[in-house]
mmCIF file of C-alpha atoms and ligand atoms in Angstrom:
data_model
loop_
_atom_site.group_PDB
_atom_site.id
_atom_site.type_symbol
_atom_site.label_atom_id
_atom_site.label_comp_id
_atom_site.label_asym_id
_atom_site.label_seq_id
_atom_site.Cartn_x
_atom_site.Cartn_y
_atom_site.Cartn_z
ATOM 1 C CA UNK D 1 -37.060 -142.337 67.329
ATOM 2 C CA UNK D 2 -35.916 -140.611 64.129
ATOM 3 C CA UNK D 3 -36.526 -142.659 60.969
ATOM 4 C CA UNK D 4 -33.834 -145.174 60.099
ATOM 5 C CA UNK D 5 -31.404 -144.021 57.497
ATOM 6 C CA UNK D 6 -28.486 -145.148 55.455
ATOM 7 C CA UNK D 7 -25.350 -143.314 56.591
ATOM 8 C CA UNK D 8 -22.545 -143.239 54.036
ATOM 9 C CA UNK D 9 -19.084 -142.750 55.566
ATOM 10 C CA UNK D 10 -16.597 -141.173 53.181
ATOM 11 C CA UNK D 11 -14.542 -138.041 52.503
ATOM 12 C CA UNK D 12 -15.103 -137.144 48.865
ATOM 13 C CA UNK D 13 -18.421 -135.335 48.248
ATOM 14 C CA UNK D 14 -17.814 -135.427 44.464
ATOM 15 C CA UNK D 15 -18.359 -139.193 44.518
ATOM 16 C CA UNK D 16 -21.613 -138.874 46.444
ATOM 17 C CA UNK D 17 -23.783 -137.100 43.868
ATOM 18 C CA UNK D 18 -24.627 -140.144 41.682
ATOM 19 C CA UNK D 19 -25.319 -142.286 44.756
ATOM 20 C CA UNK D 20 -27.513 -139.590 46.324
ATOM 21 C CA UNK D 21 -29.462 -139.180 43.074
ATOM 22 C CA UNK D 22 -30.162 -142.934 42.873
ATOM 23 C CA UNK D 23 -31.227 -143.086 46.549
ATOM 24 C CA UNK D 24 -33.425 -139.994 46.155
ATOM 25 C CA UNK D 25 -35.135 -141.471 43.080
ATOM 26 C CA UNK D 26 -36.014 -144.535 45.134
ATOM 27 C CA UNK D 27 -37.031 -142.522 48.221
ATOM 28 C CA UNK D 28 -34.332 -144.215 50.298
ATOM 29 C CA UNK D 29 -33.431 -142.074 53.326
ATOM 30 C CA UNK D 30 -29.707 -141.375 53.314
ATOM 31 C CA UNK D 31 -27.131 -139.004 54.721
ATOM 32 C CA UNK D 32 -23.449 -138.597 54.009
ATOM 33 C CA UNK D 33 -21.033 -138.581 56.911
ATOM 34 C CA UNK D 34 -17.864 -136.819 55.878
ATOM 35 C CA UNK D 35 -14.784 -138.047 57.725
ATOM 36 C CA UNK D 36 -11.739 -135.890 58.260
ATOM 37 C CA UNK D 37 -11.367 -133.423 61.100
ATOM 38 C CA UNK D 38 -14.112 -134.249 63.577
ATOM 39 C CA UNK D 39 -14.888 -135.222 67.148
ATOM 40 C CA UNK D 40 -16.033 -138.737 67.970
ATOM 41 C CA UNK D 41 -17.671 -138.990 71.386
ATOM 42 C CA UNK D 42 -17.120 -142.597 72.378
ATOM 43 C CA UNK D 43 -19.863 -142.361 75.002
ATOM 44 C CA UNK D 44 -22.467 -141.260 72.471
ATOM 45 C CA UNK D 45 -24.962 -143.697 70.988
ATOM 46 C CA UNK D 46 -24.680 -143.959 67.175
ATOM 47 C CA UNK D 47 -27.853 -143.005 65.307
ATOM 48 C CA UNK D 48 -30.276 -145.747 64.329
ATOM 49 C CA UNK D 49 -29.667 -146.996 60.831
ATOM 50 C CA UNK D 50 -27.382 -148.846 58.479
ATOM 51 C CA UNK D 51 -23.827 -147.631 57.836
ATOM 52 C CA UNK D 52 -21.833 -148.028 54.631
ATOM 53 C CA UNK D 53 -18.102 -147.367 54.731
ATOM 54 C CA UNK D 54 -16.741 -145.932 51.508
ATOM 55 C CA UNK D 55 -13.501 -144.669 52.954
ATOM 56 C CA UNK D 56 -11.082 -144.515 50.045
ATOM 57 C CA UNK D 57 -7.420 -145.529 49.971
ATOM 58 C CA UNK D 58 -6.654 -142.268 48.156
ATOM 59 C CA UNK D 59 -8.253 -140.001 50.803
ATOM 60 C CA UNK D 60 -4.850 -138.531 51.726
ATOM 61 C CA UNK D 61 -4.532 -137.126 48.182
ATOM 62 C CA UNK D 62 -7.623 -134.980 48.725
ATOM 63 C CA UNK D 63 -6.322 -133.259 51.833
ATOM 64 C CA UNK D 64 -7.781 -135.767 54.309
ATOM 65 C CA UNK D 65 -4.749 -137.398 55.927
ATOM 66 C CA UNK D 66 -6.649 -138.378 59.087
ATOM 67 C CA UNK D 67 -9.793 -139.740 57.481
ATOM 68 C CA UNK D 68 -8.515 -143.330 57.361
ATOM 69 C CA UNK D 69 -7.663 -143.508 61.061
ATOM 70 C CA UNK D 70 -10.786 -141.663 62.019
ATOM 71 C CA UNK D 71 -12.811 -144.218 60.070
ATOM 72 C CA UNK D 72 -11.049 -147.058 61.896
ATOM 73 C CA UNK D 73 -12.260 -145.566 65.169
ATOM 74 C CA UNK D 74 -15.768 -144.833 63.946
ATOM 75 C CA UNK D 75 -16.174 -148.381 62.615
ATOM 76 C CA UNK D 76 -14.984 -149.858 65.915
ATOM 77 C CA UNK D 77 -17.487 -147.624 67.742
ATOM 78 C CA UNK D 78 -20.331 -148.649 65.413
ATOM 79 C CA UNK D 79 -19.455 -152.329 65.784
ATOM 80 C CA UNK D 80 -19.375 -151.920 69.558
ATOM 81 C CA UNK D 81 -22.896 -150.522 69.460
ATOM 82 C CA UNK D 82 -24.074 -153.459 67.324
ATOM 83 C CA UNK D 83 -24.843 -151.362 64.239
ATOM 84 C CA UNK D 84 -25.112 -152.995 60.830
ATOM 85 C CA UNK D 85 -22.079 -151.832 58.842
ATOM 86 C CA UNK D 86 -21.583 -152.635 55.174
ATOM 87 C CA UNK D 87 -17.907 -152.988 54.199
ATOM 88 C CA UNK D 88 -16.862 -152.638 57.837
ATOM 89 C CA UNK D 89 -13.654 -152.689 59.816
ATOM 90 C CA UNK D 90 -11.994 -155.689 58.126
ATOM 91 C CA UNK D 91 -12.830 -154.405 54.676
ATOM 92 C CA UNK D 92 -11.246 -151.042 55.490
ATOM 93 C CA UNK D 93 -7.922 -152.798 56.066
ATOM 94 C CA UNK D 94 -8.184 -154.506 52.677
ATOM 95 C CA UNK D 95 -8.999 -151.191 50.999
ATOM 96 C CA UNK D 96 -5.953 -149.557 52.563
ATOM 97 C CA UNK D 97 -3.395 -152.226 51.665
ATOM 98 C CA UNK D 98 -2.758 -153.943 48.373
ATOM 99 C CA UNK D 99 -0.493 -156.353 50.269
ATOM 100 C CA UNK D 100 -3.495 -157.456 52.324
ATOM 101 C CA UNK D 101 -5.570 -157.834 49.151
ATOM 102 C CA UNK D 102 -2.928 -159.883 47.359
ATOM 103 C CA UNK D 103 -2.178 -162.071 50.393
ATOM 104 C CA UNK D 104 -5.874 -162.837 50.859
ATOM 105 C CA UNK D 105 -6.400 -163.482 47.133
ATOM 106 C CA UNK D 106 -3.363 -165.738 46.987
ATOM 107 C CA UNK D 107 -4.509 -167.696 50.051
ATOM 108 C CA UNK D 108 -7.857 -168.231 48.313
ATOM 109 C CA UNK D 109 -6.087 -169.735 45.302
ATOM 110 C CA UNK D 110 -6.265 -166.783 42.891
ATOM 111 C CA UNK D 111 -3.463 -166.173 40.437
ATOM 112 C CA UNK D 112 -1.923 -162.858 41.560
ATOM 113 C CA UNK D 113 1.103 -160.975 40.181
ATOM 114 C CA UNK D 114 4.430 -161.791 41.797
ATOM 115 C CA UNK D 115 4.915 -158.920 44.233
ATOM 116 C CA UNK D 116 7.547 -157.624 46.635
ATOM 117 C CA UNK D 117 6.369 -155.232 49.334
ATOM 118 C CA UNK D 118 9.209 -152.924 50.281
ATOM 119 C CA UNK D 119 9.059 -150.868 53.479
ATOM 120 C CA UNK D 120 11.054 -147.655 53.257
ATOM 121 C CA UNK D 121 13.170 -146.527 50.326
ATOM 122 C CA UNK D 122 16.639 -147.885 51.097
ATOM 123 C CA UNK D 123 15.968 -151.425 49.846
ATOM 124 C CA UNK D 124 13.955 -150.439 46.752
ATOM 125 C CA UNK D 125 16.704 -150.495 44.126
ATOM 126 C CA UNK D 126 18.115 -153.823 45.370
ATOM 127 C CA UNK D 127 14.677 -155.419 45.721
ATOM 128 C CA UNK D 128 13.766 -154.467 42.151
ATOM 129 C CA UNK D 129 16.638 -156.623 40.906
ATOM 130 C CA UNK D 130 14.788 -159.690 42.165
ATOM 131 C CA UNK D 131 12.207 -159.094 39.427
ATOM 132 C CA UNK D 132 12.793 -159.431 35.692
ATOM 133 C CA UNK D 133 12.125 -156.372 33.523
ATOM 134 C CA UNK D 134 9.774 -154.827 32.717
ATOM 135 C CA UNK D 135 8.189 -154.421 36.138
ATOM 136 C CA UNK D 136 5.643 -152.190 37.842
ATOM 137 C CA UNK D 137 5.953 -150.112 40.989
ATOM 138 C CA UNK D 138 2.914 -148.891 42.906
ATOM 139 C CA UNK D 139 1.917 -147.644 46.326
ATOM 140 C CA UNK D 140 0.604 -150.191 48.812
ATOM 141 C CA UNK D 141 -2.079 -147.715 49.820
ATOM 142 C CA UNK D 142 -3.177 -146.633 46.398
ATOM 143 C CA UNK D 143 -6.309 -146.181 44.381
ATOM 144 C CA UNK D 144 -6.708 -144.126 41.208
ATOM 145 C CA UNK D 145 -3.371 -145.373 39.894
ATOM 146 C CA UNK D 146 -1.273 -143.739 42.635
ATOM 147 C CA UNK D 147 2.404 -144.234 41.987
ATOM 148 C CA UNK D 148 1.756 -146.889 39.333
ATOM 149 C CA UNK D 149 4.668 -146.866 36.894
ATOM 150 C CA UNK D 150 6.191 -149.239 34.418
ATOM 151 C CA UNK D 151 9.971 -149.618 34.246
ATOM 152 C CA UNK D 152 11.731 -151.153 31.265
ATOM 153 C CA UNK D 153 15.101 -151.431 33.022
ATOM 154 C CA UNK D 154 16.477 -151.412 36.556
ATOM 155 C CA UNK D 155 18.601 -148.382 35.683
ATOM 156 C CA UNK D 156 15.434 -146.491 34.750
ATOM 157 C CA UNK D 157 14.018 -147.325 38.174
ATOM 158 C CA UNK D 158 17.226 -146.140 39.905
ATOM 159 C CA UNK D 159 17.000 -142.848 38.019
ATOM 160 C CA UNK D 160 13.337 -142.464 39.014
ATOM 161 C CA UNK D 161 14.162 -143.034 42.697
ATOM 162 C CA UNK D 162 16.868 -140.367 42.567
ATOM 163 C CA UNK D 163 14.871 -137.904 40.465
ATOM 164 C CA UNK D 164 12.241 -135.230 41.109
ATOM 165 C CA UNK D 165 9.245 -137.372 40.001
ATOM 166 C CA UNK D 166 9.671 -139.874 42.828
ATOM 167 C CA UNK D 167 6.662 -139.767 45.140
ATOM 168 C CA UNK D 168 7.083 -141.651 48.399
ATOM 169 C CA UNK D 169 4.027 -143.750 49.276
ATOM 170 C CA UNK D 170 1.847 -142.774 52.207
ATOM 171 C CA UNK D 171 2.548 -145.391 54.878
ATOM 172 C CA UNK D 172 5.991 -146.018 53.406
ATOM 173 C CA UNK D 173 5.308 -149.288 51.567
ATOM 174 C CA UNK D 174 6.000 -149.629 47.850
ATOM 175 C CA UNK D 175 5.050 -152.673 45.822
ATOM 176 C CA UNK D 176 7.335 -153.947 43.102
ATOM 177 C CA UNK D 177 5.331 -156.169 40.840
ATOM 178 C CA UNK D 178 5.576 -158.447 37.871
ATOM 179 C CA UNK D 179 4.330 -156.683 34.736
ATOM 180 C CA UNK D 180 1.316 -158.515 33.344
ATOM 181 C CA UNK D 181 1.524 -158.454 29.547
ATOM 182 C CA UNK D 182 -2.111 -158.392 28.487
ATOM 183 C CA UNK D 183 -3.503 -160.439 25.618
ATOM 184 C CA UNK D 184 -5.620 -157.404 24.638
ATOM 185 C CA UNK D 185 -4.985 -153.839 25.860
ATOM 186 C CA UNK D 186 -7.644 -153.916 28.533
ATOM 187 C CA UNK D 187 -8.378 -154.799 32.115
ATOM 188 C CA UNK D 188 -11.670 -156.208 33.370
ATOM 189 C CA UNK D 189 -13.462 -155.118 36.488
ATOM 190 C CA UNK D 190 -16.144 -157.332 38.028
ATOM 191 C CA UNK D 191 -18.659 -155.413 40.122
ATOM 192 C CA UNK D 192 -20.232 -157.038 43.163
ATOM 193 C CA UNK D 193 -23.126 -155.390 45.014
ATOM 194 C CA UNK D 194 -24.747 -156.865 48.099
ATOM 195 C CA UNK D 195 -22.652 -159.997 47.612
ATOM 196 C CA UNK D 196 -24.037 -160.528 44.087
ATOM 197 C CA UNK D 197 -22.522 -160.098 40.636
ATOM 198 C CA UNK D 198 -23.968 -157.143 38.728
ATOM 199 C CA UNK D 199 -21.742 -156.711 35.672
ATOM 200 C CA UNK D 200 -18.231 -156.690 34.294
ATOM 201 C CA UNK D 201 -16.653 -153.786 32.438
ATOM 202 C CA UNK D 202 -13.452 -153.462 30.487
ATOM 203 C CA UNK D 203 -11.174 -150.425 30.624
ATOM 204 C CA UNK D 204 -9.059 -149.565 27.605
ATOM 205 C CA UNK D 205 -5.454 -149.468 28.813
ATOM 206 C CA UNK D 206 -4.071 -148.490 25.394
ATOM 207 C CA UNK D 207 -5.691 -145.063 25.829
ATOM 208 C CA UNK D 208 -6.312 -144.957 29.573
ATOM 209 C CA UNK D 209 -2.885 -145.760 30.974
ATOM 210 C CA UNK D 210 -2.855 -146.621 34.659
ATOM 211 C CA UNK D 211 -5.404 -144.139 36.009
ATOM 212 C CA UNK D 212 -8.625 -145.985 35.452
ATOM 213 C CA UNK D 213 -11.135 -144.475 37.857
ATOM 214 C CA UNK D 214 -14.576 -145.095 36.351
ATOM 215 C CA UNK D 215 -16.310 -142.296 38.313
ATOM 216 C CA UNK D 216 -17.663 -139.423 36.261
ATOM 217 C CA UNK D 217 -16.034 -137.121 38.824
ATOM 218 C CA UNK D 218 -12.630 -138.430 37.653
ATOM 219 C CA UNK D 219 -13.135 -137.603 33.966
ATOM 220 C CA UNK D 220 -10.834 -134.831 32.809
ATOM 221 C CA UNK D 221 -12.472 -133.156 29.792
ATOM 222 C CA UNK D 222 -10.159 -132.886 26.772
ATOM 223 C CA UNK D 223 -9.346 -129.203 26.233
ATOM 224 C CA UNK D 224 -11.255 -128.068 23.154
ATOM 225 C CA UNK D 225 -10.736 -131.350 21.317
ATOM 226 C CA UNK D 226 -13.418 -133.657 19.916
ATOM 227 C CA UNK D 227 -15.351 -135.778 22.405
ATOM 228 C CA UNK D 228 -13.429 -138.975 23.116
ATOM 229 C CA UNK D 229 -15.191 -142.326 23.263
ATOM 230 C CA UNK D 230 -15.373 -143.695 26.803
ATOM 231 C CA UNK D 231 -12.514 -145.811 28.119
ATOM 232 C CA UNK D 232 -15.088 -148.141 29.684
ATOM 233 C CA UNK D 233 -17.237 -150.749 27.961
ATOM 234 C CA UNK D 234 -19.761 -153.160 29.393
ATOM 235 C CA UNK D 235 -18.356 -156.680 29.041
ATOM 236 C CA UNK D 236 -21.737 -158.105 28.089
ATOM 237 C CA UNK D 237 -22.311 -161.807 28.661
ATOM 238 C CA UNK D 238 -19.202 -162.247 30.796
ATOM 239 C CA UNK D 239 -19.746 -165.517 32.644
ATOM 240 C CA UNK D 240 -16.292 -166.813 33.555
ATOM 241 C CA UNK D 241 -16.155 -169.085 36.647
ATOM 242 C CA UNK D 242 -13.928 -166.447 38.264
ATOM 243 C CA UNK D 243 -17.151 -164.564 39.075
ATOM 244 C CA UNK D 244 -18.275 -167.296 41.463
ATOM 245 C CA UNK D 245 -14.831 -167.353 43.034
ATOM 246 C CA UNK D 246 -14.959 -163.591 43.615
ATOM 247 C CA UNK D 247 -18.361 -163.955 45.262
ATOM 248 C CA UNK D 248 -17.027 -166.676 47.587
ATOM 249 C CA UNK D 249 -13.997 -164.541 48.392
ATOM 250 C CA UNK D 250 -16.207 -161.517 49.076
ATOM 251 C CA UNK D 251 -18.452 -163.524 51.396
ATOM 252 C CA UNK D 252 -15.481 -164.928 53.306
ATOM 253 C CA UNK D 253 -13.996 -161.456 53.849
ATOM 254 C CA UNK D 254 -17.297 -159.693 54.618
ATOM 255 C CA UNK D 255 -16.929 -157.630 51.446
ATOM 256 C CA UNK D 256 -20.418 -156.693 50.313
ATOM 257 C CA UNK D 257 -19.644 -154.077 47.660
ATOM 258 C CA UNK D 258 -16.508 -154.207 45.516
ATOM 259 C CA UNK D 259 -14.942 -154.187 42.080
ATOM 260 C CA UNK D 260 -12.387 -156.930 41.364
ATOM 261 C CA UNK D 261 -9.838 -156.196 38.648
ATOM 262 C CA UNK D 262 -8.029 -158.734 36.528
ATOM 263 C CA UNK D 263 -5.856 -158.914 33.433
ATOM 264 C CA UNK D 264 -5.954 -161.783 30.936
ATOM 265 C CA UNK D 265 -2.349 -162.235 29.953
ATOM 266 C CA UNK D 266 -0.836 -163.031 26.565
ATOM 267 C CA UNK D 267 0.220 -166.419 27.980
ATOM 268 C CA UNK D 268 -3.320 -167.369 29.008
ATOM 269 C CA UNK D 269 -3.470 -166.516 32.725
ATOM 270 C CA UNK D 270 -6.300 -164.647 34.414
ATOM 271 C CA UNK D 271 -4.517 -162.605 37.082
ATOM 272 C CA UNK D 272 -6.354 -160.652 39.776
ATOM 273 C CA UNK D 273 -4.435 -157.617 41.045
ATOM 274 C CA UNK D 274 -6.825 -155.121 42.670
ATOM 275 C CA UNK D 275 -9.856 -155.236 44.964
ATOM 276 C CA UNK D 276 -11.670 -151.887 45.078
ATOM 277 C CA UNK D 277 -14.024 -151.714 48.001
ATOM 278 C CA UNK D 278 -14.744 -148.038 47.385
ATOM 279 C CA UNK D 279 -16.065 -148.492 43.926
ATOM 280 C CA UNK D 280 -17.579 -145.827 41.645
ATOM 281 C CA UNK D 281 -19.901 -146.511 38.758
ATOM 282 C CA UNK D 282 -19.680 -145.067 35.282
ATOM 283 C CA UNK D 283 -22.898 -143.370 34.093
ATOM 284 C CA UNK D 284 -22.644 -144.617 30.504
ATOM 285 C CA UNK D 285 -22.222 -148.200 31.703
ATOM 286 C CA UNK D 286 -25.089 -147.832 34.170
ATOM 287 C CA UNK D 287 -27.334 -146.653 31.318
ATOM 288 C CA UNK D 288 -26.775 -149.809 29.265
ATOM 289 C CA UNK D 289 -26.210 -152.469 31.952
ATOM 290 C CA UNK D 290 -28.990 -155.058 32.245
ATOM 291 C CA UNK D 291 -28.568 -154.875 36.024
ATOM 292 C CA UNK D 292 -27.282 -151.406 36.929
ATOM 293 C CA UNK D 293 -25.171 -151.270 40.074
ATOM 294 C CA UNK D 294 -26.965 -148.209 41.475
ATOM 295 C CA UNK D 295 -30.331 -149.983 41.292
ATOM 296 C CA UNK D 296 -28.815 -153.074 42.924
ATOM 297 C CA UNK D 297 -27.337 -150.898 45.680
ATOM 298 C CA UNK D 298 -30.672 -149.225 46.340
ATOM 299 C CA UNK D 299 -32.475 -152.595 46.585
ATOM 300 C CA UNK D 300 -29.751 -153.938 48.854
ATOM 301 C CA UNK D 301 -29.953 -150.999 51.269
ATOM 302 C CA UNK D 302 -33.754 -151.082 51.275
ATOM 303 C CA UNK D 303 -33.536 -154.704 52.397
ATOM 304 C CA UNK D 304 -31.024 -153.850 55.130
ATOM 305 C CA UNK D 305 -33.039 -150.893 56.418
ATOM 306 C CA UNK D 306 -36.091 -153.139 56.555
ATOM 307 C CA UNK D 307 -34.317 -155.814 58.560
ATOM 308 C CA UNK D 308 -32.630 -153.237 60.841
ATOM 309 C CA UNK D 309 -36.112 -151.893 61.650
ATOM 310 C CA UNK D 310 -37.312 -155.432 62.538
ATOM 311 C CA UNK D 311 -34.649 -155.883 65.204
HETATM 312 N N1 LIG B 1 1.176 -155.847 37.492
HETATM 313 C C1 LIG B 1 0.623 -155.106 36.532
HETATM 314 N N2 LIG B 1 0.852 -155.374 35.223
HETATM 315 C C2 LIG B 1 0.303 -154.624 34.253
HETATM 316 N N3 LIG B 1 -0.499 -153.549 34.467
HETATM 317 C C3 LIG B 1 -0.767 -153.240 35.742
HETATM 318 C C4 LIG B 1 -0.239 -154.005 36.838
HETATM 319 N N4 LIG B 1 -0.677 -153.454 37.977
HETATM 320 C C5 LIG B 1 -1.442 -152.396 37.635
HETATM 321 N N5 LIG B 1 -1.504 -152.269 36.292
HETATM 322 C C6 LIG B 1 -2.260 -151.231 35.571
HETATM 323 O O1 LIG B 1 -2.346 -150.059 36.393
HETATM 324 C C7 LIG B 1 -3.716 -149.827 36.763
HETATM 325 C C8 LIG B 1 -3.772 -149.342 38.210
HETATM 326 O O2 LIG B 1 -3.217 -150.318 39.083
HETATM 327 P P1 LIG B 1 -3.999 -150.864 40.349
HETATM 328 O O3 LIG B 1 -3.173 -151.904 40.995
HETATM 329 O O4 LIG B 1 -5.384 -151.227 39.960
HETATM 330 O O5 LIG B 1 -4.010 -149.599 41.295
HETATM 331 P P2 LIG B 1 -5.224 -148.677 41.773
HETATM 332 O O6 LIG B 1 -5.708 -149.258 43.042
HETATM 333 O O7 LIG B 1 -4.583 -147.377 41.938
HETATM 334 O O8 LIG B 1 -6.284 -148.729 40.729
HETATM 335 C C9 LIG B 1 -4.413 -151.153 36.519
HETATM 336 O O9 LIG B 1 -5.788 -150.996 36.277
HETATM 337 C C10 LIG B 1 -3.680 -151.692 35.302
HETATM 338 O O10 LIG B 1 -4.131 -151.064 34.118
HETATM 339 MG MG1 LIG B 2 -7.290 -150.499 40.087
#
């Protein structure tokens, strides 16, 4: 038998480097499994090991339009063979649909933004009139701020729909959403690894806008200008009871690794609007965090490889 390994299912090699470096430092055997154009032999036996799905909702933007459906099949095949999968089949569906995230959050009693999910484009302009202004539009299958825009008036939205900047969402579903006016210009992201809280970070929305990917691979260097301070800050000492509620939610939905995003509004609400199950960690945060996520991940996978070997 070959040695047991961690297999990481994904489609973006740029996001793998920091994970690979952390696993290598700890001597954890790992291999990336790039999804996209490939053959899956349903009669084959999957390799021995533990599998971690990191299939991203934005895979189609990197030239991998089939990666999502291929991952669905691979995860069903792995489950059929009894393999231990972290962030498996059910989690993939949450990753791919903000409607599924919001419905599940709402059912669990979280405050979520009022949201209309609109299939196709014909009803968009009329549906938007059910929301007061300003409002947000975004793609149901999103990630990295895809299609996230703020509209001050309905007429502005009509003009956007008719104009050259309109990008139809993959899968055809657009969300129209209540705009959450934040008490401070920031969002908070709570990172969960192996079902445990590791840390919370804030992202500066005054400077960062809507594209708030914390991965180093997402940073666009400023052309020739002075180095900018990071958009991300460790939210040290964050201990709100919402953490425990996220952990319960994660356990109930078999989410083992995720970042939960919320906004604290000017009128005192704490509103959760995004569950990232393909989460990336910021190197500057990792360097100062009392419990770095990459170390927690490595410990978690060591434990799983150990118990997979015992079976
Ligand atoms: N309803 C909203 N009100 C105010 N800001 C929002 C709202 N929804 C999203 N944003 C802003 O846009 C960013 C990206 O939206 P999000 O739903 O997290 O999509 P993605 O999955 O692409 O990250 C958020 O981090 C936040 O800054
Ligand atoms: Mg987000």
